[in-house]
mmCIF file of C-alpha atoms and ligand atoms in Angstrom:
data_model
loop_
_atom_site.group_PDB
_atom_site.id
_atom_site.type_symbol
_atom_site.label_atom_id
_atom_site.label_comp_id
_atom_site.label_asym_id
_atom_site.label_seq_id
_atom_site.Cartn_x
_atom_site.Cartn_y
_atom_site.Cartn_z
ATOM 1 C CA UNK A 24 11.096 -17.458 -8.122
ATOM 2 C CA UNK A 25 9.043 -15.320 -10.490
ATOM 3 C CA UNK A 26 10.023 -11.980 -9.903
ATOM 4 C CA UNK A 27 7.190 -9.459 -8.392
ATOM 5 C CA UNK A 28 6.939 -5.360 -8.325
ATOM 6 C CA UNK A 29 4.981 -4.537 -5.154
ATOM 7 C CA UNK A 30 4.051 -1.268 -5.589
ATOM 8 C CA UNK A 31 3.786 1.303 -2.426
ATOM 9 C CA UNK A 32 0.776 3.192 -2.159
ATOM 10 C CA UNK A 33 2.520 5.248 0.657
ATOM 11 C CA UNK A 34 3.367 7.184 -2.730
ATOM 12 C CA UNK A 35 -0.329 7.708 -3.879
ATOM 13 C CA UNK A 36 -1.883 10.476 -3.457
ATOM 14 C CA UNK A 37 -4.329 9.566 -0.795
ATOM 15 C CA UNK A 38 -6.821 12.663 -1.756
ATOM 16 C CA UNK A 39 -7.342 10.210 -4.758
ATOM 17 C CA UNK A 40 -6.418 6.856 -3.623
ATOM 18 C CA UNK A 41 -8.743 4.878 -5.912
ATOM 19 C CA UNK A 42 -7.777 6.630 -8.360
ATOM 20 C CA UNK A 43 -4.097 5.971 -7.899
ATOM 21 C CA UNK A 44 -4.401 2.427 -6.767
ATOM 22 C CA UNK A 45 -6.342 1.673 -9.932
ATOM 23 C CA UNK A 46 -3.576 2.894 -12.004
ATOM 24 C CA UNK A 47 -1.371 1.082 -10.500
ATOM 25 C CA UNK A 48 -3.189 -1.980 -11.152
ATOM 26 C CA UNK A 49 -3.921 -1.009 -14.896
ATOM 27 C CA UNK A 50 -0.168 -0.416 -15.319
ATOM 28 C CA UNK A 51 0.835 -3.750 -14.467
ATOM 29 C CA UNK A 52 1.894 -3.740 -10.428
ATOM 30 C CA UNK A 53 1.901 -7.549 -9.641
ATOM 31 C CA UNK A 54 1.476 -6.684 -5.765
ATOM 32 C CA UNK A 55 0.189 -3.949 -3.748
ATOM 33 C CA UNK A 56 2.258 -2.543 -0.989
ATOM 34 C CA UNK A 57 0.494 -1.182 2.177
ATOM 35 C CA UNK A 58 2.533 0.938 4.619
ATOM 36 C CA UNK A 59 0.925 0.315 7.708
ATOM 37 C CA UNK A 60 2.964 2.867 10.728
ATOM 38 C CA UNK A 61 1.446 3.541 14.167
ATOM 39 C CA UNK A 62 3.162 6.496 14.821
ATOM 40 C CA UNK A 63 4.868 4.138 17.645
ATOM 41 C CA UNK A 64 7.432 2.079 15.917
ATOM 42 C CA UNK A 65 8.114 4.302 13.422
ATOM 43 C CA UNK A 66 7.413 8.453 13.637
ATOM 44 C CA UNK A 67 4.506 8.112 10.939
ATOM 45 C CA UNK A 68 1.228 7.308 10.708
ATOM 46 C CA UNK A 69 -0.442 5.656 8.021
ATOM 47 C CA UNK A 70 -3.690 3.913 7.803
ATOM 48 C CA UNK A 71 -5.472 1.307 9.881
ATOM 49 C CA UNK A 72 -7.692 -2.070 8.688
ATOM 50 C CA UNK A 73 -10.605 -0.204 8.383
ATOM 51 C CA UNK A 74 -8.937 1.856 5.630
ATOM 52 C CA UNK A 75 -7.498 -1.393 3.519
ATOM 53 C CA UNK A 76 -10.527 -2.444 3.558
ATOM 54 C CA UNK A 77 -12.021 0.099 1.643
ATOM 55 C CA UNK A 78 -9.875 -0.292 -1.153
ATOM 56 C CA UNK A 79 -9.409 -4.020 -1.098
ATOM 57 C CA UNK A 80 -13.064 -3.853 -2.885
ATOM 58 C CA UNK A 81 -11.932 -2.415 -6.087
ATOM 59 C CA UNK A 82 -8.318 -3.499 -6.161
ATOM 60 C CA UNK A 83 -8.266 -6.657 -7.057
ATOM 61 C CA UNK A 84 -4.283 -7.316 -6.659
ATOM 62 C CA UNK A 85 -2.691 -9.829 -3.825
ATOM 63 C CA UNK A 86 -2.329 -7.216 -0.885
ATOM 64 C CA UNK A 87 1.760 -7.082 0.413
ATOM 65 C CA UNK A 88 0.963 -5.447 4.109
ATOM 66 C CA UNK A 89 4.010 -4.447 5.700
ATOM 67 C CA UNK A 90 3.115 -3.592 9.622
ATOM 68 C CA UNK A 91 5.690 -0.702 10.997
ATOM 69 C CA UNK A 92 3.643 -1.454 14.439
ATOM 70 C CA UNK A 93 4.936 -2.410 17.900
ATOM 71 C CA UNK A 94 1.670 -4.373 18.639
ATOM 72 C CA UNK A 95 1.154 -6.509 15.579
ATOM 73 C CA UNK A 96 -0.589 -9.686 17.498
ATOM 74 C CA UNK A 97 -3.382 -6.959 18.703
ATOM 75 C CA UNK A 98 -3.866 -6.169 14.734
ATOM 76 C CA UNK A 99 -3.229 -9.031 12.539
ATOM 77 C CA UNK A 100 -6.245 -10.579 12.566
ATOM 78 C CA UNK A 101 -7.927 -6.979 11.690
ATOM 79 C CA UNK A 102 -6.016 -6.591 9.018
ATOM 80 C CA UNK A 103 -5.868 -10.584 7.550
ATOM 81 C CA UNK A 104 -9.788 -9.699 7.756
ATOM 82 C CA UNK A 105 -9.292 -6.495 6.011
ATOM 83 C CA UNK A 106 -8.096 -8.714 2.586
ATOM 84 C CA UNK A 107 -4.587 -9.411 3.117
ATOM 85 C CA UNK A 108 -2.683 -11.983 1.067
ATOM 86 C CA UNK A 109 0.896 -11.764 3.159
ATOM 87 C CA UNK A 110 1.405 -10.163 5.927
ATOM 88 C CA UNK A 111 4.886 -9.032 7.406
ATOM 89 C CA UNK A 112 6.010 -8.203 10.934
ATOM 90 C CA UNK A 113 9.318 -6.637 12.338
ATOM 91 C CA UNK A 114 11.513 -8.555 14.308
ATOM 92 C CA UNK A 115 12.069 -5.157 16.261
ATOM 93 C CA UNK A 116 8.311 -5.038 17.337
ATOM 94 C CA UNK A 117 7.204 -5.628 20.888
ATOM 95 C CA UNK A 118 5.548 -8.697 20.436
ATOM 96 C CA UNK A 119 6.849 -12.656 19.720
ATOM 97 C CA UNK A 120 7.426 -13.031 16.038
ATOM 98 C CA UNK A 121 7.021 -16.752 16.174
ATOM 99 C CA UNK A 122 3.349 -15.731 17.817
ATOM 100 C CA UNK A 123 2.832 -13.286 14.863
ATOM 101 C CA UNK A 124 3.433 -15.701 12.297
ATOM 102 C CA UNK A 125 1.260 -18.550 13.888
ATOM 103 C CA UNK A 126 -1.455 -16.134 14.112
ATOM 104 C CA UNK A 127 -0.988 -14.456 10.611
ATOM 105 C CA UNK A 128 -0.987 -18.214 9.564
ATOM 106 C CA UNK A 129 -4.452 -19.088 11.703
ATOM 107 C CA UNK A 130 -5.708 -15.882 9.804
ATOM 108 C CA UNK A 131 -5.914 -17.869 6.186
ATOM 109 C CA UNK A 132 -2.410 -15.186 5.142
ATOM 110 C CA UNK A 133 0.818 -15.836 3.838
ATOM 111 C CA UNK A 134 3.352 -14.410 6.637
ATOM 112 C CA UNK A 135 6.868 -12.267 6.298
ATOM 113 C CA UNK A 136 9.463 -11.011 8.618
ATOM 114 C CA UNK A 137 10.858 -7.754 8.293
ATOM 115 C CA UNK A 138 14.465 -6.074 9.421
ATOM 116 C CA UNK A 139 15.347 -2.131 9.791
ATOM 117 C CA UNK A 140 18.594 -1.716 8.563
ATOM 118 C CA UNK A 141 20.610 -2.118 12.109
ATOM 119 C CA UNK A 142 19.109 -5.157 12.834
ATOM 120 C CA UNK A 143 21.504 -7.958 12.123
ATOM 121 C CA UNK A 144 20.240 -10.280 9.155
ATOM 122 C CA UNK A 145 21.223 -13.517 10.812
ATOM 123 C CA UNK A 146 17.970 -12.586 13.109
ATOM 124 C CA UNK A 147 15.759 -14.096 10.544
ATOM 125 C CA UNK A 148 17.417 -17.477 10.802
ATOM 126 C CA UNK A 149 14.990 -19.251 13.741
ATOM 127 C CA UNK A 150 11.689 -18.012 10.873
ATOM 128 C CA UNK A 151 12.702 -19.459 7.814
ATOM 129 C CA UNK A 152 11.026 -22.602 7.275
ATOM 130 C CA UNK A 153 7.912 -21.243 8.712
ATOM 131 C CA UNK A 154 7.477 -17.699 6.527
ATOM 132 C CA UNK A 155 6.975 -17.075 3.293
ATOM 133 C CA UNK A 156 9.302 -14.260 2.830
ATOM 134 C CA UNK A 157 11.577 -12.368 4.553
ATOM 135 C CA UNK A 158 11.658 -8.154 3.971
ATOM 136 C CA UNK A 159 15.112 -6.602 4.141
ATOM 137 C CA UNK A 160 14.545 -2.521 4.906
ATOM 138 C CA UNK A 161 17.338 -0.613 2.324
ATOM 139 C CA UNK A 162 15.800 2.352 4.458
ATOM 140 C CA UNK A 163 15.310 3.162 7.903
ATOM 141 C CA UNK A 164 11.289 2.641 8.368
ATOM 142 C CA UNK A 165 8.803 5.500 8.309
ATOM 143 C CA UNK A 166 8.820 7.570 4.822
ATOM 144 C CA UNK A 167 8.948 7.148 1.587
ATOM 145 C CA UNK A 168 11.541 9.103 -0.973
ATOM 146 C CA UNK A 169 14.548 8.160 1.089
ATOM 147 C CA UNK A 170 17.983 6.841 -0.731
ATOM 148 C CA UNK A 171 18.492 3.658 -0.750
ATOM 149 C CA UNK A 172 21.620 2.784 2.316
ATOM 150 C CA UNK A 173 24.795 0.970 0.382
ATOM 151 C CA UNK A 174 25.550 -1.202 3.214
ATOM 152 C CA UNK A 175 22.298 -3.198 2.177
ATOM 153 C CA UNK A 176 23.929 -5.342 -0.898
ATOM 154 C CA UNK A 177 25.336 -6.840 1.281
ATOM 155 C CA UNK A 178 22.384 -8.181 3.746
ATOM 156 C CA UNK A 179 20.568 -9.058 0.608
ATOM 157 C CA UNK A 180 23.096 -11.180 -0.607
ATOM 158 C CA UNK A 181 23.666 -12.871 2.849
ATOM 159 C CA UNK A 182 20.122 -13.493 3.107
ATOM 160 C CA UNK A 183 19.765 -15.224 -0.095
ATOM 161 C CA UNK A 184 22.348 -17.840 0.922
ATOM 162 C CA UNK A 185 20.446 -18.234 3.732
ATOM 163 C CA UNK A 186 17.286 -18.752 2.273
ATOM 164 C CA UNK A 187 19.256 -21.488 -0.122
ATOM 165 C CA UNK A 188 16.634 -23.505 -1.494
ATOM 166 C CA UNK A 189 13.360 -22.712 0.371
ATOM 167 C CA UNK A 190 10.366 -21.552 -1.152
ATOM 168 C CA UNK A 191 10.926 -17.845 0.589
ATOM 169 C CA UNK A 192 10.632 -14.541 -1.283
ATOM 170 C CA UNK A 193 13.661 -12.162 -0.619
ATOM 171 C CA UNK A 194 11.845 -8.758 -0.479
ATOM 172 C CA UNK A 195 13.307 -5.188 -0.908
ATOM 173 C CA UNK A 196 11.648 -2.490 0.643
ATOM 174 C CA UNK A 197 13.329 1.651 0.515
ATOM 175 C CA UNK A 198 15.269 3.663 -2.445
ATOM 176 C CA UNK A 199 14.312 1.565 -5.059
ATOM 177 C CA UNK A 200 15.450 3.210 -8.701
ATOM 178 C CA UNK A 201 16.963 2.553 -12.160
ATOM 179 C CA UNK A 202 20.112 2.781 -10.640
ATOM 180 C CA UNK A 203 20.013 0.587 -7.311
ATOM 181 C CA UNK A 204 17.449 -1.629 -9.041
ATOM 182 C CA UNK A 205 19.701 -3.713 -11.009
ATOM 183 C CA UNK A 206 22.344 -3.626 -7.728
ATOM 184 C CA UNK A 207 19.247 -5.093 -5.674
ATOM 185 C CA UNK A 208 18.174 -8.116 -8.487
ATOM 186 C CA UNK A 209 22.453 -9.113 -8.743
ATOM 187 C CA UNK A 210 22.022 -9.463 -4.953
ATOM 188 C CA UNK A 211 19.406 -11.978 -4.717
ATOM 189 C CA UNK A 212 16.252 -9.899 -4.364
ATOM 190 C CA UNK A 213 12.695 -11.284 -6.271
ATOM 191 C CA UNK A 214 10.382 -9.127 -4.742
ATOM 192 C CA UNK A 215 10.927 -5.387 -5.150
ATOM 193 C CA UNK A 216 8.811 -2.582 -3.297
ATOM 194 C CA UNK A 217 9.031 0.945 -4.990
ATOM 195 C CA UNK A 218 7.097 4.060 -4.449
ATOM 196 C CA UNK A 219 7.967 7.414 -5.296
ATOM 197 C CA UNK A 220 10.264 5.952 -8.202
ATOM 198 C CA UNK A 221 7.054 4.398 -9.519
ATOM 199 C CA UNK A 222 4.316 6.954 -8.875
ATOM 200 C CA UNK A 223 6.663 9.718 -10.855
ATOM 201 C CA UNK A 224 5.523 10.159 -14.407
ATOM 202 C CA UNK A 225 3.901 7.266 -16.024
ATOM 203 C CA UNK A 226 3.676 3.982 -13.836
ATOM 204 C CA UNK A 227 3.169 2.306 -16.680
ATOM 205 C CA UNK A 228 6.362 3.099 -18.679
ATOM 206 C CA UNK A 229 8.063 3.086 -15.055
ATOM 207 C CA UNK A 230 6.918 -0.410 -14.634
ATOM 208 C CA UNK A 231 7.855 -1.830 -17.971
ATOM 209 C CA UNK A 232 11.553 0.099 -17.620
ATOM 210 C CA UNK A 233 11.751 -1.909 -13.857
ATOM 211 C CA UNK A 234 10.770 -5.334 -15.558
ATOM 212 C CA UNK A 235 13.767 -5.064 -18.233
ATOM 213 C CA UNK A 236 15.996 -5.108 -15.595
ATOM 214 C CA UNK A 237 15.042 -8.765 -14.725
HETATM 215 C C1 DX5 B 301 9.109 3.021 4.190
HETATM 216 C C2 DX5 B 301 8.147 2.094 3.509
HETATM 217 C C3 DX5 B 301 8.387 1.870 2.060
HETATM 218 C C4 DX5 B 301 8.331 3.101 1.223
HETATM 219 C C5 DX5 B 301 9.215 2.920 0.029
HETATM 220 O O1 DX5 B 301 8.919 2.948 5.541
HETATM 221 O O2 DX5 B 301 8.175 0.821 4.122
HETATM 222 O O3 DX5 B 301 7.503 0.885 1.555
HETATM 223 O O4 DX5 B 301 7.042 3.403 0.772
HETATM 224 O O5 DX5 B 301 9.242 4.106 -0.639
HETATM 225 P P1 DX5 B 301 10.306 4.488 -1.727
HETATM 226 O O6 DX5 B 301 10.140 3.503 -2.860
HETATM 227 O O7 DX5 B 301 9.939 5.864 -2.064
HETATM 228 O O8 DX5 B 301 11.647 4.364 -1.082
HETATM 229 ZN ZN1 ZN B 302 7.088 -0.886 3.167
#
């Protein structure tokens, strides 16, 4: 599995969001991350569909949308409409997530499941030969910054022997840096979401320091 950098935009400074997403993309991101929290399921708010849409226009990379929402089914298609490429759902939301994926899948997108760090990794089990890739939280959902919880080696590596040989992306998601970074890839991990690590100083340079780890 080629090994992706999703970038967060929840690091971007929104006054300038083209701006910032446009760097991204010139400094070599292969994904974008999009931090989508209803100030429900997690005690943030972010943006809506409306809002991806705007910048799906002049961003031209495949669109990672991670949904912190407790009512995904009443969204997805919003937001699969909006210019997703793979959409990801939390086990802990309100809704079914076998419903979620079907309809993320009727929608034309790639679909994901998602853990917070409590929830027991084993969870993703019954979704595996019907997602794409699975998202293990190294932070409790909500903000970005936060340090990256220990205890998640661990869930990564157990997940990767679960996903044995399927075609399923093992996807990292909170306190990603030069130091856990290298902890994360030992673990199993292909697909790495980073932030404020990224968005400091030069993305570029940031990037191409990320990619040597691989
Ligand atoms: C947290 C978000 C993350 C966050 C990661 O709820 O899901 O995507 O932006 O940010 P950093 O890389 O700063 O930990
Ligand atoms: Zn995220």
């Amino acid at each position: 599995m080629k090994p992706v950098i999703s970038i967060s935009m929840l690091s971007a400074d929104f006054a300038h969001l083209d701006r910032d997403l446009k760097a991204a993309e010139a400094a070599g991101a292969d994904w974008l991350h999009v931090d989508v929290m209803d100030g429900h399921f997690v005690p943030n708010i972010t943006i809506g569909p409306d809002q991806v849409a705007n910048f799906r226009d002049s961003i031209t990379l495949p669109f990672d949308v991670h949904l912190m929402i407790s009512n995904p089914l009443l969204y997805i298609e919003r937001f699969a409409k909006a210019g997703s490429d793979i959409i990801t759902v939390h086990l802990e939301c309100e809704d079914d997530p076998q419903e979620c994926i079907d309809l993320i899948h009727r929608c034309g997108c790639k679909a994901g499941v998602v853990v917070k760090p409590d929830t027991p990794v084993e969870a993703v089990a019954p979704y595996l030969d019907a997602i794409a890739m699975v998202l293990v939280m190294s932070v409790y959902p909500g903000f970005g910054g936060q340090k990256y919880i220990e205890a998640s080696t661990k869930r990564i590596e157990t997940l990767k022997k679960m996903i044995g040989d399927r075609p399923v992306r093992l996807e990292v998601d909170g306190g990603v840096n030069d130091e856990t970074l290298p902890v994360i890839l030992k673990a199993g991990a292909d697909t790495i979401v980073s932030g404020s690590c990224l968005f400091k100083g030069n993305i570029a340079e940031n990037i191409k320091r990320f990619r040597q780890c691989f």
